[in-house]
Tab-separated table of C-alpha atoms in Angstrom:
chain	number	residue	atom	x	y	z
Z	125	MET	CA	25.600	21.172	-139.590
Z	126	VAL	CA	24.832	21.952	-143.237
Z	127	LEU	CA	27.131	20.400	-145.822
Z	128	ILE	CA	27.455	21.277	-149.495
Z	129	ILE	CA	27.797	18.101	-151.544
Z	130	ARG	CA	28.938	18.142	-155.165
Z	131	GLU	CA	29.597	14.408	-155.576
Z	132	ARG	CA	28.060	11.256	-154.152
Z	133	ALA	CA	27.794	11.651	-150.353
Z	134	THR	CA	30.137	9.548	-148.255
Z	135	LEU	CA	28.997	7.627	-145.189
Z	136	GLU	CA	30.897	10.118	-143.043
Z	137	GLN	CA	29.012	13.045	-144.612
Z	138	VAL	CA	25.662	11.317	-144.080
Z	139	GLU	CA	26.526	10.682	-140.424
Z	140	LEU	CA	27.472	14.356	-139.986
Z	141	MET	CA	24.165	15.499	-141.485
Z	142	LEU	CA	22.240	13.062	-139.247
Z	143	GLN	CA	23.697	14.609	-136.085
Z	144	THR	CA	21.009	17.299	-135.946
Z	145	LEU	CA	17.751	15.336	-136.306
Z	146	ARG	CA	19.105	11.757	-135.984
Z	147	VAL	CA	16.260	10.161	-138.002
Z	148	TYR	CA	16.237	12.068	-141.305
Z	149	ILE	CA	18.142	14.735	-143.204
Z	150	LYS	CA	16.702	18.007	-144.485
Z	151	VAL	CA	18.022	18.832	-147.966
Z	152	ALA	CA	17.815	21.442	-150.709
Z	153	VAL	CA	19.067	20.869	-154.248
Z	154	ASP	CA	20.312	23.273	-156.903
Z	155	ILE	CA	19.630	21.327	-160.084
Z	156	GLU	CA	21.293	23.855	-162.399
Z	157	ARG	CA	24.604	23.770	-160.505
Z	158	GLY	CA	24.312	20.066	-159.624
Z	159	ILE	CA	24.840	20.477	-155.888
Z	160	LEU	CA	22.969	19.499	-152.738
Z	161	ALA	CA	22.928	21.075	-149.287
Z	162	GLY	CA	21.973	18.763	-146.458
Z	163	GLY	CA	21.683	18.866	-142.683
Z	164	GLY	CA	20.467	21.480	-140.224
Z	165	GLU	CA	17.131	21.854	-138.492
Z	166	LYS	CA	15.215	23.473	-141.366
Z	167	HIS	CA	15.190	23.316	-145.150
Z	168	ALA	CA	15.721	27.082	-145.076
Z	169	PHE	CA	19.203	26.563	-143.608
Z	170	CYS	CA	20.104	24.380	-146.596
Z	171	GLU	CA	18.632	26.888	-149.006
Z	172	ALA	CA	20.633	29.712	-147.431
Z	173	ALA	CA	23.829	27.660	-147.809
Z	174	LEU	CA	23.096	27.201	-151.524
Z	175	LEU	CA	22.474	30.923	-152.021
Z	176	ARG	CA	25.896	31.961	-150.651
């Protein structure tokens, strides 16, 4: 599951993002817009979520 996070991540959001890999979270960050996409199996999934 890839989540878009615009504020500080909650514990619930972190747990949701950990469901895929269980040990770490893949993320991509859009610095200009100040948002982060996290979760999923590959960084590319996060990047695609940011590009929508």
